[in-house]
Structures are given as C-alpha cells and as structure tokens.
mmCIF file with all atom_site columns, C-alpha atoms in Angstrom:
data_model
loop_
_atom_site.group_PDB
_atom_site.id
_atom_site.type_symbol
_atom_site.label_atom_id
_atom_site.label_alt_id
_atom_site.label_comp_id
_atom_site.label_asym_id
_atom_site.label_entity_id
_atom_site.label_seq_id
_atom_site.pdbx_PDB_ins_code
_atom_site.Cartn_x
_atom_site.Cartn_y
_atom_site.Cartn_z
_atom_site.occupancy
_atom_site.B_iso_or_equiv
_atom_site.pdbx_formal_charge
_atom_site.auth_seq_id
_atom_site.auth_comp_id
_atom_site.auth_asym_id
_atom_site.auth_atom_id
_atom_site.pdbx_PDB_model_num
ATOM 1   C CA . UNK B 1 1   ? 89.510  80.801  108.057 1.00 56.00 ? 181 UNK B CA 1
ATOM 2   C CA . UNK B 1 2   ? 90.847  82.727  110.519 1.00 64.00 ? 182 UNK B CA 1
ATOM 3   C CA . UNK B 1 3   ? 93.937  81.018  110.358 1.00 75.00 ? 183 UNK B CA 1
ATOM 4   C CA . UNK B 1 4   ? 94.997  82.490  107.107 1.00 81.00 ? 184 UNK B CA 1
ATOM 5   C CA . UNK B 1 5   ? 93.767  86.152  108.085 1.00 88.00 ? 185 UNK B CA 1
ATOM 6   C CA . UNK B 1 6   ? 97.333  88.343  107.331 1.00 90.00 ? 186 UNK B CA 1
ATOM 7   C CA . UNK B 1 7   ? 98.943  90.316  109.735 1.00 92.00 ? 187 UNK B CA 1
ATOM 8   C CA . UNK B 1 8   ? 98.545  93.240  107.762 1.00 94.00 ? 188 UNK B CA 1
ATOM 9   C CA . UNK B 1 9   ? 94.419  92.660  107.983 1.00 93.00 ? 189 UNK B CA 1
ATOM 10  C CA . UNK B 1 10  ? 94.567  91.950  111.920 1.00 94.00 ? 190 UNK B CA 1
ATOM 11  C CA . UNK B 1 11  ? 96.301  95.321  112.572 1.00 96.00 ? 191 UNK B CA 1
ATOM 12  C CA . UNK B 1 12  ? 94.322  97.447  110.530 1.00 96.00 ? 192 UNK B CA 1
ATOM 13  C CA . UNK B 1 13  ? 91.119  96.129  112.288 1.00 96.00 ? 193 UNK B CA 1
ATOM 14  C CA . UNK B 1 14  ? 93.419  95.965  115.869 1.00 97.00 ? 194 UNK B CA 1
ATOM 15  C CA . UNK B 1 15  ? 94.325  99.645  114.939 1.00 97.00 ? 195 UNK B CA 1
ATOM 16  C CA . UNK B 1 16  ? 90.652  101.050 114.147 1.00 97.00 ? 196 UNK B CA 1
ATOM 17  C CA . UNK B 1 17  ? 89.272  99.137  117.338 1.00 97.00 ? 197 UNK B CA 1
ATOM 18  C CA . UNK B 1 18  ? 91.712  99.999  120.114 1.00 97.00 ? 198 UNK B CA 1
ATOM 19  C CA . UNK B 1 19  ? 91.107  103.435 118.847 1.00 97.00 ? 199 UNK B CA 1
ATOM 20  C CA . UNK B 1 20  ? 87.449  103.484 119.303 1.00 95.00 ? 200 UNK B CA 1
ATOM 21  C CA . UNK B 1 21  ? 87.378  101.701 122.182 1.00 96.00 ? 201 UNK B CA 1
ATOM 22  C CA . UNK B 1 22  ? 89.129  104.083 124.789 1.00 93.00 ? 202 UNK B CA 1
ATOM 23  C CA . UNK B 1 23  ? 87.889  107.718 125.349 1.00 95.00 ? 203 UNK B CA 1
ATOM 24  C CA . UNK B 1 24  ? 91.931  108.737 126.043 1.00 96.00 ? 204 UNK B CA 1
ATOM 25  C CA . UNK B 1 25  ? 92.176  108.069 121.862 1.00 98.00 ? 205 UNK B CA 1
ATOM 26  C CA . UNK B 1 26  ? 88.737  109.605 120.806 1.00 97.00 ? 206 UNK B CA 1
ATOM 27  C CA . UNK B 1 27  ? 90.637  111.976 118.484 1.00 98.00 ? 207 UNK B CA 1
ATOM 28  C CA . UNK B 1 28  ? 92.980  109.535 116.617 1.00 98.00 ? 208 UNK B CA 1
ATOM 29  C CA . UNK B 1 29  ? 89.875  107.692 116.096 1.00 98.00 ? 209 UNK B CA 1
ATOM 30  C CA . UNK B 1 30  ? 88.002  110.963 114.652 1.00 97.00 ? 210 UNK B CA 1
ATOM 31  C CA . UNK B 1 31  ? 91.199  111.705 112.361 1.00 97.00 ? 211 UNK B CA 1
ATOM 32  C CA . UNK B 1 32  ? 91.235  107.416 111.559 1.00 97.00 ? 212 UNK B CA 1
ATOM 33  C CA . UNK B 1 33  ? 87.580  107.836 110.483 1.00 95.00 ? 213 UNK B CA 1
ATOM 34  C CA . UNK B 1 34  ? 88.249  110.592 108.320 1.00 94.00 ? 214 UNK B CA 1
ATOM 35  C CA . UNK B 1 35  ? 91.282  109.025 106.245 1.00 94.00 ? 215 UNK B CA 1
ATOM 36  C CA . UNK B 1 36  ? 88.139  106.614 105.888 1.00 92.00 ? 216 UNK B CA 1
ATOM 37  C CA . UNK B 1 37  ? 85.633  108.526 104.709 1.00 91.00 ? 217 UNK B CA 1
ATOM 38  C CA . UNK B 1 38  ? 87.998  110.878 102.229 1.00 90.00 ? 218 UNK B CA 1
ATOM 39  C CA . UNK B 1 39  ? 89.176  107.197 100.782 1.00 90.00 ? 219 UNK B CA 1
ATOM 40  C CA . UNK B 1 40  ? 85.963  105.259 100.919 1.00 88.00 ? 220 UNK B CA 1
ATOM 41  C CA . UNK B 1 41  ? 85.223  106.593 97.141  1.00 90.00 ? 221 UNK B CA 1
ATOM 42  C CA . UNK B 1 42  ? 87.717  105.268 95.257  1.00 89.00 ? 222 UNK B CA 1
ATOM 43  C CA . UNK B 1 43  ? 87.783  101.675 97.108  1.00 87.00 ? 223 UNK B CA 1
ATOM 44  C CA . UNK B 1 44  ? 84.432  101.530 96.150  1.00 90.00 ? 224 UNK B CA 1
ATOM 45  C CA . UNK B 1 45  ? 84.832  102.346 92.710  1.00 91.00 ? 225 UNK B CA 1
ATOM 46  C CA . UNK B 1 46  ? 87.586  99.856  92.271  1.00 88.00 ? 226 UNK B CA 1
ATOM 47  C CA . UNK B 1 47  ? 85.102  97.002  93.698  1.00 89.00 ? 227 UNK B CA 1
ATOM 48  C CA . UNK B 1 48  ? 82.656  98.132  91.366  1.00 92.00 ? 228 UNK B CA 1
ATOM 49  C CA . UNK B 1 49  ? 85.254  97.842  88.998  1.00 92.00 ? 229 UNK B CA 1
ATOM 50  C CA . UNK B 1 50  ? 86.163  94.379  89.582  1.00 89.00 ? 230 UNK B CA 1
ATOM 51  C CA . UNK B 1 51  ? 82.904  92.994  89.735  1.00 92.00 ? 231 UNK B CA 1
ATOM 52  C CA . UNK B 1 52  ? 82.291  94.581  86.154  1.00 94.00 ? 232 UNK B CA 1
ATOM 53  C CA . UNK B 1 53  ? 85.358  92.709  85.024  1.00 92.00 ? 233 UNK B CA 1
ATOM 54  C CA . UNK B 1 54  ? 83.910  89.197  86.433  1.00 93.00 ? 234 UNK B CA 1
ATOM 55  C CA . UNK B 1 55  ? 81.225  89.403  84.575  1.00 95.00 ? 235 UNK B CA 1
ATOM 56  C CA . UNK B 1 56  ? 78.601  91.003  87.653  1.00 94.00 ? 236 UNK B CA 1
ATOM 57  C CA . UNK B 1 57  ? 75.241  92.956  86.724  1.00 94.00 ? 237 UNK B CA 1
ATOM 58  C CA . UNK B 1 58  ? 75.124  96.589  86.937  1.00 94.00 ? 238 UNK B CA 1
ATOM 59  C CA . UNK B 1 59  ? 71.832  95.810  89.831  1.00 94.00 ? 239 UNK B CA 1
ATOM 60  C CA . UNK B 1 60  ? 74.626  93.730  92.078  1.00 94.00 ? 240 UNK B CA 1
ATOM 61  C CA . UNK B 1 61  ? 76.814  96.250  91.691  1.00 94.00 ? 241 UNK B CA 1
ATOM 62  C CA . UNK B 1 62  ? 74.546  99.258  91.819  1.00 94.00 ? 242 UNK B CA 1
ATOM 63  C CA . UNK B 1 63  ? 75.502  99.766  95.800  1.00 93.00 ? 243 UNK B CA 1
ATOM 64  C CA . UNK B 1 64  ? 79.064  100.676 95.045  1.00 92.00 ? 244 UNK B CA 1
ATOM 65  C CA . UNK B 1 65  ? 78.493  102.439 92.249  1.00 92.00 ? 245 UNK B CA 1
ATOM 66  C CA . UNK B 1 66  ? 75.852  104.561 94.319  1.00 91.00 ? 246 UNK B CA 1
ATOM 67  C CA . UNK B 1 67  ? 78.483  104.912 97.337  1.00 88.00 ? 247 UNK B CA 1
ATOM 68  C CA . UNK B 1 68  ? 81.465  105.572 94.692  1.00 87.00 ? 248 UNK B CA 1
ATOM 69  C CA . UNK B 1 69  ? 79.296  109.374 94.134  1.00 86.00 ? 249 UNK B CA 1
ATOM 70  C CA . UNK B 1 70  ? 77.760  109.660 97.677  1.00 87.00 ? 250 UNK B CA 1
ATOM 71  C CA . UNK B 1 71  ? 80.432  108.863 99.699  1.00 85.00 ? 251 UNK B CA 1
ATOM 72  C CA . UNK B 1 72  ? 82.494  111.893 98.005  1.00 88.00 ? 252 UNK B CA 1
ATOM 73  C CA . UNK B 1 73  ? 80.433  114.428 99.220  1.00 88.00 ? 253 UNK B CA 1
ATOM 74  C CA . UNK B 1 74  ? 79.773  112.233 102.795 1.00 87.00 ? 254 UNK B CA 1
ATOM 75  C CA . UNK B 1 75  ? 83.645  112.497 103.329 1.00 88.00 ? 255 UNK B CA 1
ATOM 76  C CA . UNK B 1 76  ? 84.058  116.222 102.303 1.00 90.00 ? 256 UNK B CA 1
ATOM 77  C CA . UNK B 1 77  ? 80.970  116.928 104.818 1.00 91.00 ? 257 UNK B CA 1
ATOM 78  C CA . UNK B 1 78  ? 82.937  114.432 107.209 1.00 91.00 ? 258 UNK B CA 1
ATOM 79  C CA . UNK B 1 79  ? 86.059  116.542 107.047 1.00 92.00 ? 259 UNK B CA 1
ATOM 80  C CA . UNK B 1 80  ? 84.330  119.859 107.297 1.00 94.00 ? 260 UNK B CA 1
ATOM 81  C CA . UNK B 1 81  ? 82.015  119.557 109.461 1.00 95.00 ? 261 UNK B CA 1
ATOM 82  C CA . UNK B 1 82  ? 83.459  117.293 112.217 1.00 94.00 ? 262 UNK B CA 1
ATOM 83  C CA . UNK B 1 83  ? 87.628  117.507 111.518 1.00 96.00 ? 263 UNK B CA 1
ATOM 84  C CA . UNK B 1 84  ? 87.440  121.258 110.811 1.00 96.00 ? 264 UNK B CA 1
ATOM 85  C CA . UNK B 1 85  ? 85.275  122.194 113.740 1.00 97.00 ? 265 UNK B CA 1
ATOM 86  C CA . UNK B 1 86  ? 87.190  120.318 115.495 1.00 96.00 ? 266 UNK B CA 1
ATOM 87  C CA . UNK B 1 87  ? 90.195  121.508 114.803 1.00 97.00 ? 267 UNK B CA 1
ATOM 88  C CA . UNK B 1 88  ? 89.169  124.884 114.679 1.00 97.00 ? 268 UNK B CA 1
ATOM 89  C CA . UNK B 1 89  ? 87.605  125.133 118.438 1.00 98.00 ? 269 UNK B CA 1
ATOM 90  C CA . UNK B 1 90  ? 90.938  122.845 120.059 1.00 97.00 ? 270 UNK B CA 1
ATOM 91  C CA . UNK B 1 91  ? 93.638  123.486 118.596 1.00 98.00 ? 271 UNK B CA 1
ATOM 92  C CA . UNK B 1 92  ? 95.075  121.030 120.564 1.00 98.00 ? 272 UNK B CA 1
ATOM 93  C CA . UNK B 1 93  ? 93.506  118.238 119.091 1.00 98.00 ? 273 UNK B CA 1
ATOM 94  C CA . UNK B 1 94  ? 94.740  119.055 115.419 1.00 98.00 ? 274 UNK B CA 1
ATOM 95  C CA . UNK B 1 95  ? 98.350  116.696 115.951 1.00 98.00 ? 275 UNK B CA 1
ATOM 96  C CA . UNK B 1 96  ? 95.803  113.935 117.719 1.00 98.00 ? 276 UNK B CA 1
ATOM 97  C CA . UNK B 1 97  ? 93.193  114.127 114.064 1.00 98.00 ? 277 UNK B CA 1
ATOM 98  C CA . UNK B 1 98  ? 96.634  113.944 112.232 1.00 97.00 ? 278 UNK B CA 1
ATOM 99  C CA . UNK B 1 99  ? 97.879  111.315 113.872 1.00 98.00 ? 279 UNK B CA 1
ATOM 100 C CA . UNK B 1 100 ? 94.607  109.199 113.886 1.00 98.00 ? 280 UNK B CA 1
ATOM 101 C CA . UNK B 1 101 ? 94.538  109.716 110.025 1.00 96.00 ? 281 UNK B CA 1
ATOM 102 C CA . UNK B 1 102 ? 98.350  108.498 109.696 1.00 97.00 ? 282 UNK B CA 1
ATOM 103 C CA . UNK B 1 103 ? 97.371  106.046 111.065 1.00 98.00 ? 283 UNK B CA 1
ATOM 104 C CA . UNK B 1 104 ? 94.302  104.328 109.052 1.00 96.00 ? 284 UNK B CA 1
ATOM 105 C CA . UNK B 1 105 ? 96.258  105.531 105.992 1.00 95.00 ? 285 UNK B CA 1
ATOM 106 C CA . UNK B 1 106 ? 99.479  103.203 107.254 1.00 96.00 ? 286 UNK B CA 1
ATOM 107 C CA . UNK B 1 107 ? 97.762  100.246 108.545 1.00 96.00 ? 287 UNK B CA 1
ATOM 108 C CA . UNK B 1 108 ? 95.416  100.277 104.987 1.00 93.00 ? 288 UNK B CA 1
ATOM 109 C CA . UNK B 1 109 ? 98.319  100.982 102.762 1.00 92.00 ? 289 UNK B CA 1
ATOM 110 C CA . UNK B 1 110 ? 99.871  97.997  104.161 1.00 94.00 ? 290 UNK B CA 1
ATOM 111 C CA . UNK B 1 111 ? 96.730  95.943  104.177 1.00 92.00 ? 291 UNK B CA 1
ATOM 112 C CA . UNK B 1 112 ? 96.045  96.425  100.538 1.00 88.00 ? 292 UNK B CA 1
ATOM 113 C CA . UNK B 1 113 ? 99.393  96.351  99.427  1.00 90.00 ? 293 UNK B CA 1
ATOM 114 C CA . UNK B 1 114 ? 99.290  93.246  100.733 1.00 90.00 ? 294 UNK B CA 1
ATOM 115 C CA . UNK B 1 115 ? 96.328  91.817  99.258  1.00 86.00 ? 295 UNK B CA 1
ATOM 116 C CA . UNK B 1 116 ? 97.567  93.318  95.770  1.00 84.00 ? 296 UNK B CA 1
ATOM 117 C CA . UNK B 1 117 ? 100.572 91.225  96.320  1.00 87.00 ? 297 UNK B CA 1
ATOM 118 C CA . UNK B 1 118 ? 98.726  87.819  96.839  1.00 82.00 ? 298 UNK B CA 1
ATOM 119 C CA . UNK B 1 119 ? 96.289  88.485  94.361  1.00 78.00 ? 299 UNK B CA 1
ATOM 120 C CA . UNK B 1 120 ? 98.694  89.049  91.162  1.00 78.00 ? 300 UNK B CA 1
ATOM 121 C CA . UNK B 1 121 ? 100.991 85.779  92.296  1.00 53.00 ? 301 UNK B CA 1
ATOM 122 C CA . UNK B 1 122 ? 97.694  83.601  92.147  1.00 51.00 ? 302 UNK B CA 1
ATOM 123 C CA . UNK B 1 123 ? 96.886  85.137  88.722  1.00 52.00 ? 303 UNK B CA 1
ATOM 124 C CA . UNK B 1 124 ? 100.865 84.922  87.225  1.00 47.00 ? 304 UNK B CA 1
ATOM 125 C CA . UNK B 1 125 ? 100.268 81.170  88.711  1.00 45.00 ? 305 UNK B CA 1
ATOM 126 C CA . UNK B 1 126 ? 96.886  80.094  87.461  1.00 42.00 ? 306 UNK B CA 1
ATOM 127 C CA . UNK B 1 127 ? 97.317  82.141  84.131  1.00 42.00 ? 307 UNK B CA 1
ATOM 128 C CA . UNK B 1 128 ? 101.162 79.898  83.859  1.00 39.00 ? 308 UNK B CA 1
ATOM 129 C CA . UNK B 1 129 ? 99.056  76.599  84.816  1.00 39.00 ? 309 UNK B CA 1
ATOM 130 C CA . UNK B 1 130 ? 96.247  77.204  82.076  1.00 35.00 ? 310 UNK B CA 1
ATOM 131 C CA . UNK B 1 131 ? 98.198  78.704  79.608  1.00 36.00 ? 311 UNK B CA 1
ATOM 132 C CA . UNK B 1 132 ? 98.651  75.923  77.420  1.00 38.00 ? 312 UNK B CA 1
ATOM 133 C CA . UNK B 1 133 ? 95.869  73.484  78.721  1.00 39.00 ? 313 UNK B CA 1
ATOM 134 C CA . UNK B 1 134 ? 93.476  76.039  78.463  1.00 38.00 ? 314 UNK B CA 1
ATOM 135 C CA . UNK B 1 135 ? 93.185  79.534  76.489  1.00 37.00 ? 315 UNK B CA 1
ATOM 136 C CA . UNK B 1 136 ? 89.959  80.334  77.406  1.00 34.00 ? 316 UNK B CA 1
ATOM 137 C CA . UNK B 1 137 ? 90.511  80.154  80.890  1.00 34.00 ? 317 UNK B CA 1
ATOM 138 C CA . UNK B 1 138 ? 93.643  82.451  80.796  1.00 37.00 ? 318 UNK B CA 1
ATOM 139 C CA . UNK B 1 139 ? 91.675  85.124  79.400  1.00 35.00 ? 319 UNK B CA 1
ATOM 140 C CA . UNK B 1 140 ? 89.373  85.535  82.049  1.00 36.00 ? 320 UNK B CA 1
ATOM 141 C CA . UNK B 1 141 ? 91.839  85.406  85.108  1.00 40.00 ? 321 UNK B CA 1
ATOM 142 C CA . UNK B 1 142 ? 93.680  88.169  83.411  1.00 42.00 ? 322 UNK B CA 1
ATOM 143 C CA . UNK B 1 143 ? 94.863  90.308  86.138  1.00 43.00 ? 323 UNK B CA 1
#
C-alpha cells in the first residue's frame, strides 16, 4: 500500500518530478534523465536476471532482455546528442546537467540500497524459518 512505500522510494520519485515540473530546473532534469538513461541497462539486465532465477520464460522476460542491448546505445545517443549539445552551445548549463545527474544517481543509490537491504533480511529470515521444516523451500529463496 502506500503506507509502506519507503522514504527512500518517495524522494526519488519527489526528486525526478519537482524537476520536471518547473521550467527554472529544466536542466537538472535533462542531466537527471541522463544518469537514467546511461543506467537503465544494467537495471534491466539485473531484472532479467532475477526473473531467470524464479523460474520466468525467456518470452516474459524477452522485454528486458531486448532493453538490456537497446537501451545502451539509447543512453550513449542520449548523452551525445542532447547532454553534449547541450553542454557544448551553454556552457552555462554544464554545472546545472551535473547537478541534475547527482542527483538521480543519489536519490537511486539510496532507493536501491534500500530495497537490497529489505530484500536479503526477508531471505536470511524465511531461509532461517524453513531451514529445518523445509529443504526444498530454502533452496529456492536463496538470495
């Protein structure tokens, strides 16, 4: 619910929208997007990942396994084309892309770290309450 949505969560999503939504932040939110698209392939590898390791088809998984390659040359085209020109005809706006990347990268680190956190106590505690009961079960919530 949204009760239980972590801090960490709200401000990434408070961070990304406040910077979208006013015009006087329009380059933090160019430099956030970035961070975004320069990270996007390796999240999405790691989700592929995952749902491998729970037992998910290759077809349910086939749209993060496509976006793990794409999205590689997406964010390289991303940071060319939009940071560099940037950058390159206002100078001024380089600190303001910097900062808007700092940014994402800070509020995400935090977020996942986060989630990484919960995640592995859950497993430690389901793998400590089925160890003995039942084998079978601990070797599928492996973390």
């Amino acid at each position: 619910s949204r009760d239980d949505t972590v801090w960490e969560s709200l401000a990434l999503s408070n961070t990304m929208v406040g910077l979208a939504t006013t015009r006087r932040y329009a380059y933090h939110a160019l430099g956030a997007l970035g961070a975004i698209e320069l990270t996007a392939p390796s999240r999405v590898k790691k989700v592929s990942a995952a749902m491998k390791r729970v037992g998910m088809s290759a077809g349910t998984r086939g749209y993060f396994d496509l976006h793990a390659a794409l999205d590689i040359s997406h964010g390289r085209a991303w940071i060319s084309e939009v940071i560099g020109t940037l950058a390159a005809d206002d100078p001024s706006s380089q600190p303001f892309l910097a900062e808007g990347a700092l940014m994402r990268l800070t509020c995400g680190k935090r977020c996942f770290d986060r989630y990484a956190t919960a995640f592995r106590l859950g497993c430690a505690e389901q793998q400590n309450r089925f160890d003995v009961a039942n084998d079978a079960y601990r070797v599928h919530s492996a973390c």
